[in-house]
mmCIF file of C-alpha atoms in Angstrom:
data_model
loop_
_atom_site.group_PDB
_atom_site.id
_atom_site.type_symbol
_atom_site.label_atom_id
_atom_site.label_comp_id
_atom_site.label_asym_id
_atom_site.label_seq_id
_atom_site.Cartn_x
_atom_site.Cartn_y
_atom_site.Cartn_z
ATOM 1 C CA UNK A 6 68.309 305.853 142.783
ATOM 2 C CA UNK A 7 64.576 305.320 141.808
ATOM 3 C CA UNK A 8 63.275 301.670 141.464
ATOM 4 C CA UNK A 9 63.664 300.474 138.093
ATOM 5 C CA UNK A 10 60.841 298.409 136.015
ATOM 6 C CA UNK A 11 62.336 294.975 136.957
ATOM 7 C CA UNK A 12 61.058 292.433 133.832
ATOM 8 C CA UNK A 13 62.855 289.549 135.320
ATOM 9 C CA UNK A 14 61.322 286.073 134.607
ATOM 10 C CA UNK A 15 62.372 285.081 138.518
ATOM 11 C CA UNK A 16 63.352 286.462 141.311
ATOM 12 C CA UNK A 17 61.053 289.054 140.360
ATOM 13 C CA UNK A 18 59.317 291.907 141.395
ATOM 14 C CA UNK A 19 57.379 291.744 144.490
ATOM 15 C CA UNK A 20 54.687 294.517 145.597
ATOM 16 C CA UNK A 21 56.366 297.789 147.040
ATOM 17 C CA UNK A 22 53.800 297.913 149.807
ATOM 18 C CA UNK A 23 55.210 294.728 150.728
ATOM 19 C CA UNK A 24 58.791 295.693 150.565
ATOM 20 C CA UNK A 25 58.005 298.886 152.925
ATOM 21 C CA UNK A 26 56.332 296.734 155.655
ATOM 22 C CA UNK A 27 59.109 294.250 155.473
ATOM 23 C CA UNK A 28 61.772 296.776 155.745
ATOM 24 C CA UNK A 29 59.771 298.802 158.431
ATOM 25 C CA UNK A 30 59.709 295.332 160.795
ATOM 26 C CA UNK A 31 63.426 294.083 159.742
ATOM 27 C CA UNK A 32 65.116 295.011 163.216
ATOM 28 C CA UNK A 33 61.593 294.375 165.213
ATOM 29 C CA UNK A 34 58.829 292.612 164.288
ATOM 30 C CA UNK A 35 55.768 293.674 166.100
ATOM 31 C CA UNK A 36 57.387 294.615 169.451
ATOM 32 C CA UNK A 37 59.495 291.204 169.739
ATOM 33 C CA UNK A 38 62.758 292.875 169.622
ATOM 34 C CA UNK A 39 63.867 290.868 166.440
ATOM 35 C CA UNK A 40 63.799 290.061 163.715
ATOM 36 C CA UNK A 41 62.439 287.447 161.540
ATOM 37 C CA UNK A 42 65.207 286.473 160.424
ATOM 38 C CA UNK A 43 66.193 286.228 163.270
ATOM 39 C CA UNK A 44 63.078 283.878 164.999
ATOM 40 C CA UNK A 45 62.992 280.799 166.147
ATOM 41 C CA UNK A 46 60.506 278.925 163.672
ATOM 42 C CA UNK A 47 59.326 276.725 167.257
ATOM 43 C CA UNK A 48 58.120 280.407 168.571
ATOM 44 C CA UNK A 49 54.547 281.057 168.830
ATOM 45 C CA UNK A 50 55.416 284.213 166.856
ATOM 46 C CA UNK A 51 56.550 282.174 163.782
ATOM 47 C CA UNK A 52 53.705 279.402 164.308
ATOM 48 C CA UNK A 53 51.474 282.600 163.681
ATOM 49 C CA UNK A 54 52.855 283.810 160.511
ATOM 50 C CA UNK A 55 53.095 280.612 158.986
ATOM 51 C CA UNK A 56 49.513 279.808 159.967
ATOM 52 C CA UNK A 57 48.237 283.357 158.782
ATOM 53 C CA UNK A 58 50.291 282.655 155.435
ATOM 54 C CA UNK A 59 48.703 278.996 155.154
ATOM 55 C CA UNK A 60 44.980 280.704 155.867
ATOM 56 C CA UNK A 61 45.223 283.600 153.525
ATOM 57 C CA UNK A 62 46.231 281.062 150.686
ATOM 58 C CA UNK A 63 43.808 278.970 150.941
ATOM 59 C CA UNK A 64 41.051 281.723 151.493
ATOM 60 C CA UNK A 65 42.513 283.049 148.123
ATOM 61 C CA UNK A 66 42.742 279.529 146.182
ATOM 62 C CA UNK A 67 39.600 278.332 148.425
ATOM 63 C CA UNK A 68 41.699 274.981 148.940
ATOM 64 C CA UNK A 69 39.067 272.537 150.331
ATOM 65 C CA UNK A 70 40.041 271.285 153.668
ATOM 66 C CA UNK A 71 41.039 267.136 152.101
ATOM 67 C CA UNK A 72 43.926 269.395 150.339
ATOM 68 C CA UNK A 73 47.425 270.255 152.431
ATOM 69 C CA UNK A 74 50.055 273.122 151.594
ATOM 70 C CA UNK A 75 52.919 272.500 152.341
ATOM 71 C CA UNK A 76 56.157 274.795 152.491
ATOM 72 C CA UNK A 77 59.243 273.418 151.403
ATOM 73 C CA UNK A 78 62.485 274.408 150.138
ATOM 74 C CA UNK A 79 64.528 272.724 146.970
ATOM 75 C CA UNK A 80 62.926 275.012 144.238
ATOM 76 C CA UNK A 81 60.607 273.245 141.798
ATOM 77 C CA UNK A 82 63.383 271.636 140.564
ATOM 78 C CA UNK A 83 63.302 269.162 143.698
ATOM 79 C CA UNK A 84 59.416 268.624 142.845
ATOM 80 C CA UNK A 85 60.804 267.172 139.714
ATOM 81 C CA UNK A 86 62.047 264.014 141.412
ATOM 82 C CA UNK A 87 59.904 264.043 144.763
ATOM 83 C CA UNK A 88 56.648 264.006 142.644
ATOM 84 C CA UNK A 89 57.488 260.347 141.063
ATOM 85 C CA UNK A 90 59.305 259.049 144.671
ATOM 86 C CA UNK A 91 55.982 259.771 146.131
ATOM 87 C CA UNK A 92 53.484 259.025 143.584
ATOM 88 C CA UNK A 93 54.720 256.407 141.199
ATOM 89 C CA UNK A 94 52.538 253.622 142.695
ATOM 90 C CA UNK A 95 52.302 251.388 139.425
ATOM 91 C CA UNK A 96 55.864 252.637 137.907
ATOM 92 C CA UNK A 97 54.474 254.783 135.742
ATOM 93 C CA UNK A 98 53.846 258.221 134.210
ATOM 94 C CA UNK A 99 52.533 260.600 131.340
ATOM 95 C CA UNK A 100 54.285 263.864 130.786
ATOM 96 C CA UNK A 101 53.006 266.550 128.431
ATOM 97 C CA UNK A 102 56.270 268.475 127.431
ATOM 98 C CA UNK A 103 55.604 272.365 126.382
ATOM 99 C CA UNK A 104 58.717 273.558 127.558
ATOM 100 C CA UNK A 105 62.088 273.326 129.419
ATOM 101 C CA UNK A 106 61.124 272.251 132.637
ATOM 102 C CA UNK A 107 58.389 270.244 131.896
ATOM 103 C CA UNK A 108 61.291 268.624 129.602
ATOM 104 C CA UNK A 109 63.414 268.594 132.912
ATOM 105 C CA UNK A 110 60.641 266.909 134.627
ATOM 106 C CA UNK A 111 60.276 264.132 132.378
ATOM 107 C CA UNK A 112 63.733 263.416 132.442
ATOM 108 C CA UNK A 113 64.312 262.967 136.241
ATOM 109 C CA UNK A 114 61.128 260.767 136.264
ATOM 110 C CA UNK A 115 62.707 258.760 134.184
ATOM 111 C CA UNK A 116 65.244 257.605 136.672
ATOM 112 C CA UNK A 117 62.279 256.279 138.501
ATOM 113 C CA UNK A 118 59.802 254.548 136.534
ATOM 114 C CA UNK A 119 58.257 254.541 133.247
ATOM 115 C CA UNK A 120 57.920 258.377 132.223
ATOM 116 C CA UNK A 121 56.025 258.435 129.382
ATOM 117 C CA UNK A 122 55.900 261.729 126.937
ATOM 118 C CA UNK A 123 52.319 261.776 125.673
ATOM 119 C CA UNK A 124 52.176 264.954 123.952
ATOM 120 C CA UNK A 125 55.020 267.547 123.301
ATOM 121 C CA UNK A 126 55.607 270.588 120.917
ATOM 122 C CA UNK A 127 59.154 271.096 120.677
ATOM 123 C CA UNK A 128 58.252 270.612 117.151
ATOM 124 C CA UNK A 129 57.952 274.028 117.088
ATOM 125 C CA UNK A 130 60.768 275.110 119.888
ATOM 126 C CA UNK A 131 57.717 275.214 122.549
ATOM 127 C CA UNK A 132 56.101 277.743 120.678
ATOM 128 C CA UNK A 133 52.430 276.688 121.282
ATOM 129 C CA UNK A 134 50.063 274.002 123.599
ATOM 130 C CA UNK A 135 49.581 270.807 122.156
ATOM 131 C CA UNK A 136 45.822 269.311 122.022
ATOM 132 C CA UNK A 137 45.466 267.175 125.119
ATOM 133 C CA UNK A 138 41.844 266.767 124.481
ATOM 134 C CA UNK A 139 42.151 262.738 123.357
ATOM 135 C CA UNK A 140 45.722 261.678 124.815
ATOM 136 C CA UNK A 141 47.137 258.188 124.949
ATOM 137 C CA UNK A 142 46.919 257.940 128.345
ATOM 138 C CA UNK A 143 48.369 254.698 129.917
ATOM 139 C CA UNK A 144 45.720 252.589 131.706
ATOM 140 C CA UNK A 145 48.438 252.037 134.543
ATOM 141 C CA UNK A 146 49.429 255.961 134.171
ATOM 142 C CA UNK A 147 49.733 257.189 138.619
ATOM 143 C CA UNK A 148 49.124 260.968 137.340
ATOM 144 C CA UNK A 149 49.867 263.408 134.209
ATOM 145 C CA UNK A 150 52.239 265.803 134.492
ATOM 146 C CA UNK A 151 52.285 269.302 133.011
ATOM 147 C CA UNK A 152 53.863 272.995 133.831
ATOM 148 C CA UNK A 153 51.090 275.109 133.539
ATOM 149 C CA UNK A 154 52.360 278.062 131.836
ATOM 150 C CA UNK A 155 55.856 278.095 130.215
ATOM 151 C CA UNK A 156 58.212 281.204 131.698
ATOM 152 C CA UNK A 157 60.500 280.592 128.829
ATOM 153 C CA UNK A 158 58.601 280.615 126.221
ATOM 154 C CA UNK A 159 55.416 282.068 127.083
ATOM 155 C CA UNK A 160 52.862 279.979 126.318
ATOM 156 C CA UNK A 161 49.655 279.002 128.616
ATOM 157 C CA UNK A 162 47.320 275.702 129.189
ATOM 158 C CA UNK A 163 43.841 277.491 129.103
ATOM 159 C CA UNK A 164 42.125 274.275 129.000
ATOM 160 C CA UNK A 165 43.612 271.527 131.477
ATOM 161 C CA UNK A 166 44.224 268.262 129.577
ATOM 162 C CA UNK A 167 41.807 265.340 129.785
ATOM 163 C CA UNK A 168 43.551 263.118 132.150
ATOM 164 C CA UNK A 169 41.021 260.436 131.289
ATOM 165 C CA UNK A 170 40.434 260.272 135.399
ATOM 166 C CA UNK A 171 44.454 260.369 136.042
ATOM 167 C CA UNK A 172 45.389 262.457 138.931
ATOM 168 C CA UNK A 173 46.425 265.683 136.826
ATOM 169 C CA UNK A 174 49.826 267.250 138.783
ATOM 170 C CA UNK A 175 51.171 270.346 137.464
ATOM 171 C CA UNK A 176 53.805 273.190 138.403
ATOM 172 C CA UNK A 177 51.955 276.705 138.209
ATOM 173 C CA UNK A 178 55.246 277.970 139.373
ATOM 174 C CA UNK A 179 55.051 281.240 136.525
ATOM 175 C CA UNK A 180 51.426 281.278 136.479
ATOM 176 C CA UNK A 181 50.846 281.001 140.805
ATOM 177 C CA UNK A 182 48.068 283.191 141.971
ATOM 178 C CA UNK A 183 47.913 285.261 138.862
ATOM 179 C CA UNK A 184 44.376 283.942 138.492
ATOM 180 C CA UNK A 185 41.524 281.920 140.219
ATOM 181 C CA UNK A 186 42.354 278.492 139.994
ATOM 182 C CA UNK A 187 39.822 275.310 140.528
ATOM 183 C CA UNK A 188 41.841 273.147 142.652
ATOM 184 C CA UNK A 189 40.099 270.134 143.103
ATOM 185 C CA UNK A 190 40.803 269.600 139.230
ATOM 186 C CA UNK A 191 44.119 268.571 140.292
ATOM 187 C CA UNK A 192 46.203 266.277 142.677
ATOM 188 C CA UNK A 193 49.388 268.413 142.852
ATOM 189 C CA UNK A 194 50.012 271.994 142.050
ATOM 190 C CA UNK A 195 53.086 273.452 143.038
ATOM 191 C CA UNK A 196 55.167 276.099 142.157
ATOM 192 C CA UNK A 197 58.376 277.986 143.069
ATOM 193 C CA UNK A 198 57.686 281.210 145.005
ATOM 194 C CA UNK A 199 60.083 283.686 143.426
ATOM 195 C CA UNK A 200 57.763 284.519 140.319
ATOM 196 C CA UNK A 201 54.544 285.949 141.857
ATOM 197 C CA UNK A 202 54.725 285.539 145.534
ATOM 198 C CA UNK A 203 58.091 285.587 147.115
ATOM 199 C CA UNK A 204 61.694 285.392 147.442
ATOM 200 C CA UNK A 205 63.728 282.966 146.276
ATOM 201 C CA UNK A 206 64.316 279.849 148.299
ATOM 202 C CA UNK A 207 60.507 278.891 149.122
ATOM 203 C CA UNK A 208 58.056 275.745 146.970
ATOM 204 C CA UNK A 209 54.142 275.755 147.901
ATOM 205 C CA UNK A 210 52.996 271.932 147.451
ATOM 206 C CA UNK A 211 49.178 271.497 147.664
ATOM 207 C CA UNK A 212 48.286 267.962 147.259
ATOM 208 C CA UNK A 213 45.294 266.178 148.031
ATOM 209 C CA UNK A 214 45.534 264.343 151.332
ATOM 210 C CA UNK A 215 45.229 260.534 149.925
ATOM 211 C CA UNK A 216 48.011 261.338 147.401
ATOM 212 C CA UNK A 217 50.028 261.654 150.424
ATOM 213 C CA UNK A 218 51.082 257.816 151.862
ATOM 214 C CA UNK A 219 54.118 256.091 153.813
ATOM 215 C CA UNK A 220 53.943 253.771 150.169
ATOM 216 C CA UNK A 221 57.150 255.869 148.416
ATOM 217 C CA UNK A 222 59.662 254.196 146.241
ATOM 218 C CA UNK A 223 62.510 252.421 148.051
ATOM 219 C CA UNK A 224 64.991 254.558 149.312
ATOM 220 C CA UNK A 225 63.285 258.141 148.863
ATOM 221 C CA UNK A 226 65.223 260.224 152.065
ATOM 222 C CA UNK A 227 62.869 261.549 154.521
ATOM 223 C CA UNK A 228 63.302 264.811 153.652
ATOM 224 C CA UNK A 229 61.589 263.980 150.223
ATOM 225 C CA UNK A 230 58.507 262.619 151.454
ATOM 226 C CA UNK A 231 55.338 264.771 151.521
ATOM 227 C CA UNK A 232 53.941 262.621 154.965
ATOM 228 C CA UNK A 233 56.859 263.715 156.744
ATOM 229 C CA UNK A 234 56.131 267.492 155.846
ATOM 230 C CA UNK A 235 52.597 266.897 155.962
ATOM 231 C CA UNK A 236 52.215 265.578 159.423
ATOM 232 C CA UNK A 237 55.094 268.360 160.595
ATOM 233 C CA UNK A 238 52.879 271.330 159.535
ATOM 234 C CA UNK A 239 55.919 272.246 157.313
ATOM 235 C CA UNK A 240 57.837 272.184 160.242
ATOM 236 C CA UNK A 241 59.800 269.506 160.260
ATOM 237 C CA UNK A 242 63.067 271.090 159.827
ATOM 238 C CA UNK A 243 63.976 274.845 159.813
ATOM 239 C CA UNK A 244 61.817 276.104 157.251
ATOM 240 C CA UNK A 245 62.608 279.221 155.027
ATOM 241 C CA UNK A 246 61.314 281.131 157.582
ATOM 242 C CA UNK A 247 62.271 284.985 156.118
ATOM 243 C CA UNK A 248 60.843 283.665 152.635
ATOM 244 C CA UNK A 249 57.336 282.366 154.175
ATOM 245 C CA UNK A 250 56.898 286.015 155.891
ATOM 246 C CA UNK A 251 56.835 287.770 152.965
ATOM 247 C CA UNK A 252 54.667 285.199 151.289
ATOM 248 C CA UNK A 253 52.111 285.754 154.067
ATOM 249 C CA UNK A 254 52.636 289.621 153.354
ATOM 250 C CA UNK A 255 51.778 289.055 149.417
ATOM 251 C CA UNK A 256 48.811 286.957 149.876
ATOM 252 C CA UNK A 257 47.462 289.682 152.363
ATOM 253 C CA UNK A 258 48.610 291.671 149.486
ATOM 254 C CA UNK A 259 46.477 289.915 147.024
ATOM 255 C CA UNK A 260 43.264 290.035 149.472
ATOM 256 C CA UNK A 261 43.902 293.832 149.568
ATOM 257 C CA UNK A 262 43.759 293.921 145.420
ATOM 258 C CA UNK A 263 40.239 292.098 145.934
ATOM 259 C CA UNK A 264 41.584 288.342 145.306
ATOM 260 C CA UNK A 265 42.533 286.524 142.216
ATOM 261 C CA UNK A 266 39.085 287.498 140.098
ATOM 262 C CA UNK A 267 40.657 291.282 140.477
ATOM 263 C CA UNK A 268 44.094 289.798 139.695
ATOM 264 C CA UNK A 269 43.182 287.962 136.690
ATOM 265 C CA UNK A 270 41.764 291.076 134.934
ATOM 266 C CA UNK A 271 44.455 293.324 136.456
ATOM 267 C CA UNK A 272 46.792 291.064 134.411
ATOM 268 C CA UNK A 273 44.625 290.748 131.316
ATOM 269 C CA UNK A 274 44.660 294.347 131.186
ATOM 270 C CA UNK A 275 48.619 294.639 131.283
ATOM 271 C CA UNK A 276 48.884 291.926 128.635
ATOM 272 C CA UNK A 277 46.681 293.140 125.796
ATOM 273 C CA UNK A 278 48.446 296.705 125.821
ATOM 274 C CA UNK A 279 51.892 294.921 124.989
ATOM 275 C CA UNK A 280 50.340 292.258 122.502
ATOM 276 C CA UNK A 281 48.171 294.719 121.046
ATOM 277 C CA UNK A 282 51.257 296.432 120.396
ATOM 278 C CA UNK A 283 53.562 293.869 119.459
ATOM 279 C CA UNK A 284 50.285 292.450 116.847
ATOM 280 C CA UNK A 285 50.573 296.257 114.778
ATOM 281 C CA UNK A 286 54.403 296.548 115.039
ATOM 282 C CA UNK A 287 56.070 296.709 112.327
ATOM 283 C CA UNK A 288 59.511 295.487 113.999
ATOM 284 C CA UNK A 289 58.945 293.045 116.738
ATOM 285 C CA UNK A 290 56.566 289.883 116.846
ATOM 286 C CA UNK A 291 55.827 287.521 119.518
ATOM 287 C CA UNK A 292 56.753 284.041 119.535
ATOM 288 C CA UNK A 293 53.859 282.243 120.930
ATOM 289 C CA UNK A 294 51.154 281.160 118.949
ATOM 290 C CA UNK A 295 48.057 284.047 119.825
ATOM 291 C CA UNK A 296 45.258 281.550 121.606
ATOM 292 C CA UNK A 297 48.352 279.886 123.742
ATOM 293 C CA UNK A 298 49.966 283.390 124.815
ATOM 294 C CA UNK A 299 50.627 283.829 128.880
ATOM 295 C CA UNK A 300 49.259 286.620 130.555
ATOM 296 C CA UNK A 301 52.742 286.305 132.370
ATOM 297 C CA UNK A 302 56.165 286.243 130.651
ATOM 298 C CA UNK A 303 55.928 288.000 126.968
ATOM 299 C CA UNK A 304 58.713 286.846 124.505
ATOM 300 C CA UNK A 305 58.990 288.568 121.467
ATOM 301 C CA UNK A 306 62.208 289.331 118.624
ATOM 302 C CA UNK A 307 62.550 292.009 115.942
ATOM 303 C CA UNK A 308 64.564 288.973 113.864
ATOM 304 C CA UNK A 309 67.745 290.376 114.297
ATOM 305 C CA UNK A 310 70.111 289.786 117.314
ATOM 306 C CA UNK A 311 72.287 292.513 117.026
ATOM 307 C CA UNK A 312 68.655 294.899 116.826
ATOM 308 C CA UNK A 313 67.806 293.039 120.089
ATOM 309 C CA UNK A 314 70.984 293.658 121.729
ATOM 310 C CA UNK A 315 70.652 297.071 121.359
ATOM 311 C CA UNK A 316 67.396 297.031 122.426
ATOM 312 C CA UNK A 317 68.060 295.634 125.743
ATOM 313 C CA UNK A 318 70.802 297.843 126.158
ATOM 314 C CA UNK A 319 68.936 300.721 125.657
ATOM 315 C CA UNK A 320 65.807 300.007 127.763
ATOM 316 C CA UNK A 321 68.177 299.139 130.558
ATOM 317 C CA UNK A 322 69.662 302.494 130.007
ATOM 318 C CA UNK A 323 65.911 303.673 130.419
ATOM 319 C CA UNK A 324 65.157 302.091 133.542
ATOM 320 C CA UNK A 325 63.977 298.845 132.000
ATOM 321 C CA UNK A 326 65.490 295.828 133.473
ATOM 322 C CA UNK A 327 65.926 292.332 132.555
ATOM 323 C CA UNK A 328 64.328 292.011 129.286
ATOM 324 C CA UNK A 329 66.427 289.913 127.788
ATOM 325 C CA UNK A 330 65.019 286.459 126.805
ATOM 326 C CA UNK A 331 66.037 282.837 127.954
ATOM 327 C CA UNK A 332 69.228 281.712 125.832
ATOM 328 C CA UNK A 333 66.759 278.917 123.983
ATOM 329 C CA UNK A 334 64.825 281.448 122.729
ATOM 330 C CA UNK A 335 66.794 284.815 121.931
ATOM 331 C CA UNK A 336 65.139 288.072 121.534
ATOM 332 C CA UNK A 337 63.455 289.663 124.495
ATOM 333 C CA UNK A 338 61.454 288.951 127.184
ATOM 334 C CA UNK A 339 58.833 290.874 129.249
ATOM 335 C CA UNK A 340 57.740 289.092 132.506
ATOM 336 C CA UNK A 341 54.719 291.153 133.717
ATOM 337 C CA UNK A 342 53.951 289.231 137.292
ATOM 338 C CA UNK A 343 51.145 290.601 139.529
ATOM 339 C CA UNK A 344 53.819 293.097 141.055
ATOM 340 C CA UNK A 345 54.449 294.610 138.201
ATOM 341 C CA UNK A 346 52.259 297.925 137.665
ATOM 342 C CA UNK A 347 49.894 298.689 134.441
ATOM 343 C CA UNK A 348 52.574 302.186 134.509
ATOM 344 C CA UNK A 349 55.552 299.572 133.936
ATOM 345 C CA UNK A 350 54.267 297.943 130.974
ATOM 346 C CA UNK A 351 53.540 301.216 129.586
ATOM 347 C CA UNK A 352 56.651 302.445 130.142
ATOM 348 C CA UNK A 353 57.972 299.526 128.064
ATOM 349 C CA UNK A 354 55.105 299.812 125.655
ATOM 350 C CA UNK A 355 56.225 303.652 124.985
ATOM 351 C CA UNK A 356 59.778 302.609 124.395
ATOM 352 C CA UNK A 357 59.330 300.264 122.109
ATOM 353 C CA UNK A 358 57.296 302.774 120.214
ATOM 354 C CA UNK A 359 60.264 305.013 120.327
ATOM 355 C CA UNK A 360 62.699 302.463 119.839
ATOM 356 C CA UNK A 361 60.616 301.082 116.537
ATOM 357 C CA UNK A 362 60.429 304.750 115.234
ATOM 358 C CA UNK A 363 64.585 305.157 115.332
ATOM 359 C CA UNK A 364 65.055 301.649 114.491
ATOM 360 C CA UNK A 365 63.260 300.481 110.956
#
C-alpha cells in the first residue's frame, strides 16, 4: 500500500528519509550487531547519539551554552506540574490561557501555588491571541506561562507577551522547530516530540541553567526535578532511548533542509496555499482569527457536521488521513508539520476543490 497523507495533529508524520535510515539500521546499527532498541543507554554507542542529537539541536536553535536540554519522558503533560514544583519560588504564577492545554496547565498549577489567569480567550472558544502587550502581571509572579501555538485550535503567539521582566516559560510542543526561535527570550521552552520531531514518548526541556536549583517545593519526587536530569546528562534513568535516535535523525534532517530560516518559509509556503483557499471558498472557513492563524495545525468547518463527516470520509477514502478536528472544535483539521510535503497539502487543497464543486 502507498503511504497515505497523514494530517494527524500528533503522532504525526515524520520525514521518509528518516524512516528509511531507521528501518535500514533496525537489526544493526552501524556494525554493532543491534539494535537500538536494543542498546544499552550506558554504551558509548548511545552516549554518541544522544550527544550528536543534543549538538545538532542546539546548532539549529543556537541554544547559548548557560541553557541545558534535557530529554525526558512524561509528555508535556508532566511539564504541566514539574514546571511549578521547580519554579514556584514565591508561590506564584501568571498563565495566559489560549487553549486546552494551556487551560490544563493552569489547572495543575493550581494545586501548587497561586496560578493566576492573566489573560484568556475562551471568550471566543480559543479562537484568537489575546493582547499581552500591558498584562497584570503580579509583582511576586516566578514566570508566565503560555503554549505557544494552539494544536487544537490553531492559533499562534507571533509576538511573545511582555512579561514585564518575568521569566517567560512556554510549551512550543506544536510549533517545535518549525521556525527560528530566539531563545534567550525565554526561561523554559519545552515541547512534546511527537508533532515535528519524533515519536511519541520523548519531552525536550531547555531551561536556563539558574532556573534550575535543589530549592523545589516540598515533596516534588526526584524524578521531577530538572537538577537531577540536569546534572545526569538526561541520563539518570533509562531514557527513551529508540525515541531520542530518531530525534537526532530529524534534526540532521532539518540541517539537511538548510535549518529553521529554510523551514520557516518551507512552512509559510504550505500554509498560504490552504488559507488562500479556504479565504475564496465558498463552503469551508477557518476558525482562527487571520493575523493569529498557525502555520501548523489548520482547522476549518463548512457549518454543517453531517457535510464534514462526509468530508472526512471521503478524503480518507482518497488517501487523506486524519483530518478530522479535536472534539472541542468539530469540523476538520489539517496539521501540516515540517514532514509533511508542499505535494500533500496540495493533494488536500485539490480535493477540497473537488469536494466543494459536488458539495454546494
Amino acid at each position: 500500500m502507498a503511504r497515505v497523507y497523514n494530517f494527524s495533529a500528533g503522532p504525526a508524520m515524520l520525514p521518509e528519509e528518516v524512516l528509511r535510515e531507521a528501518a535500514a539500521e533496525m537489526l544493526d546499527y552501524r556494525g554493532c550487531g543491534m539494535s537500538v532498541m536494543e542498546m544499552s543507554h550506558r554504551s558509548k554507542a548511545f552516549e554518541t547519539i544522544i550527544g550528536d542529537a543534543e549538538q545538532d539541536l542546539r546548532d539549529l536553535m543556537q541554544i547559548p551554552d548557560n541553557y541545558k536540554v534535557l530529554f525526558l519522558q512524561g509528555g508535556a503533560s508532566q511539564q504541566f506540574s514539574m514546571i511549578p514544583m521547580n519554579l514556584m519560588k514565591n508561590g506564584v504564577a501568571d498563565y495566559i490561557i489560549t487553549g486546552q492545554w494551556a487551560k490544563k496547565a493552569y489547572q495543575e498549577a493550581c494545586m501548587y501555588g497561586k496560578a493566576r489567569a492573566v489573560a484568556s480567550s475562551e471568550d471566543q472558544t480559543f479562537s484568537y491571541i489575546p493582547d499581552c502587550s500591558d498584562l497584570p502581571i503580579d509583582a511576586d509572579a516566578d514566570y508566565v506561562y503560555i503554549c505557544e501555538n494552539n494544536t487544537i485550535y490553531g492559533t499562534k503567539f507571533k509576538t511573545l507577551p511582555n512579561t514585564k521582566g518575568k521569566t517567560l516559560v512556554a510549551d512550543v510542543s506544536s510549533c517545535f522547530l518549525s521556525e527560528p526561535v530566539d531563545v534567550t527570550k525565554y526561561g523554559v521552552i519545552y515541547g512534546g516530540v511527537q508533532k515535528n520531531i519524533g515519536p511519541a514518548g520523548v519531552v525536550i526541556v531547555i531551561i536556563r541553567e539558574d532556573l534550575i536549583t535543589q530549592d523545589v517545593l516540598p515533596g516534588t519526587p526526584t524524578m521531577l526535578r530538572y537538577k537531577t536530569h540536569a546534572d545526569a546528562g538526561s541520563l539518570y534513568n533509562t531514557p527513551p532511548a529508540y525515541g531520542i535516535y530518531i530525534c537526532g535523525k530529524v534534526f540532521r534532517w532539518l540541517k539537511a533542509q538548510g535549518g529553521l530560516e529554510a523551514m520557516k518559509e518551507y512552512n509559510e509556503k504550505k500554509a498560504k496555499i490552504l488559507y488562500d483557499f479556504l479565504d475564496k471558498s465558498k463552503l469551508f472557513l477557518g476558525t482562527v482569527r487571520r493575523q493569529d492563524r498557525s502555520l501548523m495545525n489548520v482547522p476549518f468547518v463548512t457549518g454543517n457536521a453531517q457535510l464534514d463527516a462526509k468530508f472526512v470520509k471521503e478524503a480518507k477514502e482518497a488517501g487523506l488521513e486524519n483530518l478530522k478536528g479535536h472534539r472541542s472544535v468539530g469540523g476538520m483539521r489539517a496539521s501540516i508539520y515540517n514532514a509533511m510535503p508542499i505535494a500533500g497539502v496540495e493533494a488536500l487543497v485539490d480535493f477540497m476543490g473537488k469536494f466543494e464543486g459536488e458539495n454546494l
